[in-house]
Coordinates of C-alpha atoms in Angstrom, one line a residue:
M731 CA 0.0 0.0 0.0
Q732 CA 1.5 3.3 -1.1
E733 CA 1.0 6.2 1.3
L734 CA 0.6 9.8 0.3
D735 CA 1.0 12.8 2.6
I736 CA -1.7 15.4 2.6
G737 CA 0.3 17.8 0.4
E738 CA 0.6 15.2 -2.4
V739 CA -3.1 14.3 -2.1
A740 CA -4.0 17.9 -2.3
R741 CA -1.8 18.5 -5.3
R742 CA -3.1 15.4 -7.2
A743 CA -6.8 16.2 -6.3
G744 CA -6.5 19.9 -7.0
L745 CA -7.8 20.7 -3.5
A746 CA -6.5 22.7 -0.6
P747 CA -5.2 20.7 2.4
S748 CA -7.9 22.4 4.5
A749 CA -10.5 20.9 2.2
L750 CA -9.0 17.4 2.8
R751 CA -9.1 18.0 6.5
Y752 CA -12.7 19.1 6.2
Y753 CA -13.6 16.1 4.2
E754 CA -12.0 13.9 6.8
E755 CA -13.9 15.7 9.6
K756 CA -17.1 15.0 7.6
G757 CA -16.2 11.3 7.3
L758 CA -15.8 11.4 3.5
I759 CA -12.1 10.3 3.6
R760 CA -9.9 8.8 6.3
S761 CA -6.2 9.2 6.9
V762 CA -4.2 6.2 7.8
G763 CA -1.8 7.9 10.1
R764 CA 0.8 10.7 10.3
R765 CA 4.2 11.4 9.1
G766 CA 5.4 14.0 11.6
L767 CA 2.6 16.5 11.8
R768 CA 1.3 15.7 8.3
R769 CA -1.7 13.4 7.7
V770 CA -0.9 10.4 5.5
F771 CA -3.5 8.7 3.3
A772 CA -3.6 5.4 1.4
E773 CA -3.4 5.9 -2.3
E774 CA -7.0 4.7 -2.6
V775 CA -8.1 8.1 -1.2
M776 CA -7.8 9.4 -4.7
E777 CA -10.6 7.2 -5.9
R778 CA -12.7 8.3 -3.0
L779 CA -12.0 12.0 -3.8
A780 CA -13.0 11.4 -7.4
L781 CA -16.4 10.1 -6.2
V782 CA -16.8 13.2 -4.0
A783 CA -15.9 15.4 -7.0
L784 CA -18.3 13.6 -9.2
G785 CA -21.1 14.0 -6.6
R786 CA -20.3 17.7 -6.2
A787 CA -20.3 18.3 -9.9
A788 CA -23.7 16.6 -10.1
G789 CA -25.0 19.1 -7.4
L790 CA -25.1 16.7 -4.5
S791 CA -24.4 18.0 -1.0
L792 CA -21.5 16.6 1.0
E793 CA -24.1 15.0 3.3
E794 CA -25.8 13.3 0.4
I795 CA -22.4 12.1 -0.9
G796 CA -21.4 10.9 2.6
A797 CA -24.5 8.9 2.9
M798 CA -23.5 7.0 -0.3
L799 CA -19.9 6.2 0.9
S800 CA -19.4 3.5 3.5
A801 CA -16.8 3.6 6.2
D802 CA -15.0 0.6 4.8
G803 CA -14.2 2.4 1.6
G804 CA -17.1 1.0 -0.4
T805 CA -20.2 2.6 -1.6
R806 CA -23.9 2.6 -0.8
I807 CA -25.3 4.2 -3.9
D808 CA -28.9 5.5 -3.6
R809 CA -30.0 4.8 -7.1
A810 CA -33.4 6.6 -6.6
R811 CA -31.6 9.7 -5.4
L812 CA -29.2 9.6 -8.4
A813 CA -32.2 9.2 -10.8
A814 CA -34.0 12.1 -9.2
R815 CA -30.8 14.3 -9.5
A816 CA -30.5 13.2 -13.1
D817 CA -34.1 14.3 -13.7
A818 CA -33.3 17.7 -12.0
L819 CA -30.3 18.1 -14.3
D820 CA -32.4 17.4 -17.3
Q821 CA -34.8 20.1 -16.3
G822 CA -31.9 22.5 -15.8
I823 CA -30.5 21.6 -19.2
A824 CA -33.8 22.3 -20.8
R825 CA -34.1 25.7 -19.1
M826 CA -30.5 26.6 -20.1
T827 CA -31.1 25.5 -23.7
A828 CA -34.2 27.7 -23.9
M829 CA -32.2 30.6 -22.5
R830 CA -29.4 30.0 -25.0
D831 CA -31.9 29.8 -27.9
G832 CA -33.6 32.9 -26.7
L833 CA -30.4 34.9 -26.5
R834 CA -29.4 33.8 -30.0
H835 CA -32.8 34.6 -31.4
A836 CA -32.9 38.0 -29.6
A837 CA -29.5 38.8 -31.1
A838 CA -30.7 38.1 -34.6
C839 CA -34.5 38.9 -34.4
R840 CA -35.6 41.6 -36.9
A841 CA -38.9 42.4 -35.0
S842 CA -39.3 46.0 -33.9
S843 CA -39.7 44.8 -30.3
H844 CA -38.6 41.4 -29.0
L845 CA -41.8 41.3 -26.9
A846 CA -43.8 41.5 -30.1
C847 CA -42.0 38.4 -31.5
P848 CA -44.1 35.2 -30.9
R849 CA -41.0 33.0 -31.1
F850 CA -39.1 35.1 -28.5
R851 CA -42.2 35.1 -26.2
A852 CA -42.4 31.3 -26.5
L853 CA -38.7 31.0 -25.6
M854 CA -39.2 33.3 -22.6
R855 CA -42.0 31.1 -21.3
R856 CA -39.8 28.0 -21.7
A857 CA -36.8 29.6 -20.0
T858 CA -38.6 30.6 -16.8
P859 CA -40.4 28.6 -14.1
L860 CA -43.2 31.2 -14.1
S861 CA -46.7 29.9 -15.1
P862 CA -48.0 31.1 -18.4
G863 CA -50.3 34.1 -18.5
P864 CA -50.0 37.7 -17.6
H865 CA -47.6 38.8 -14.9
P866 CA -47.3 42.1 -13.2
P867 CA -44.7 44.4 -14.8
A868 CA -41.2 44.5 -13.2
A869 CA -40.6 47.6 -11.1

């Protein structure tokens, strides 16, 4: 088993040592000892940190990620939670796509007013979570 000190783990993972200490405090990773005053980790910590990074990139909280990681280094993946998160990402992607399309259309639209353009108005409705229908004017 190769051991890495906290500085090497931080460098490889692109994290600050303080983040590693915080992850250890939260139970996401575990050091295997110390070399002087520096924490030492088994090389397998890199895989665990990759799982944490993947969860964070997907928008999961550290608590949600922690619930999916077992103390023995394995995983307890909550498939229903992951499916729900994937659905939420799909909804976000659809909103962002509508916003992108609206911006592109607004940049090229030849209508005298964007609000007079039916396509732009349809894109506005798709890009916002507001219900269809009249809304009070913005102040």
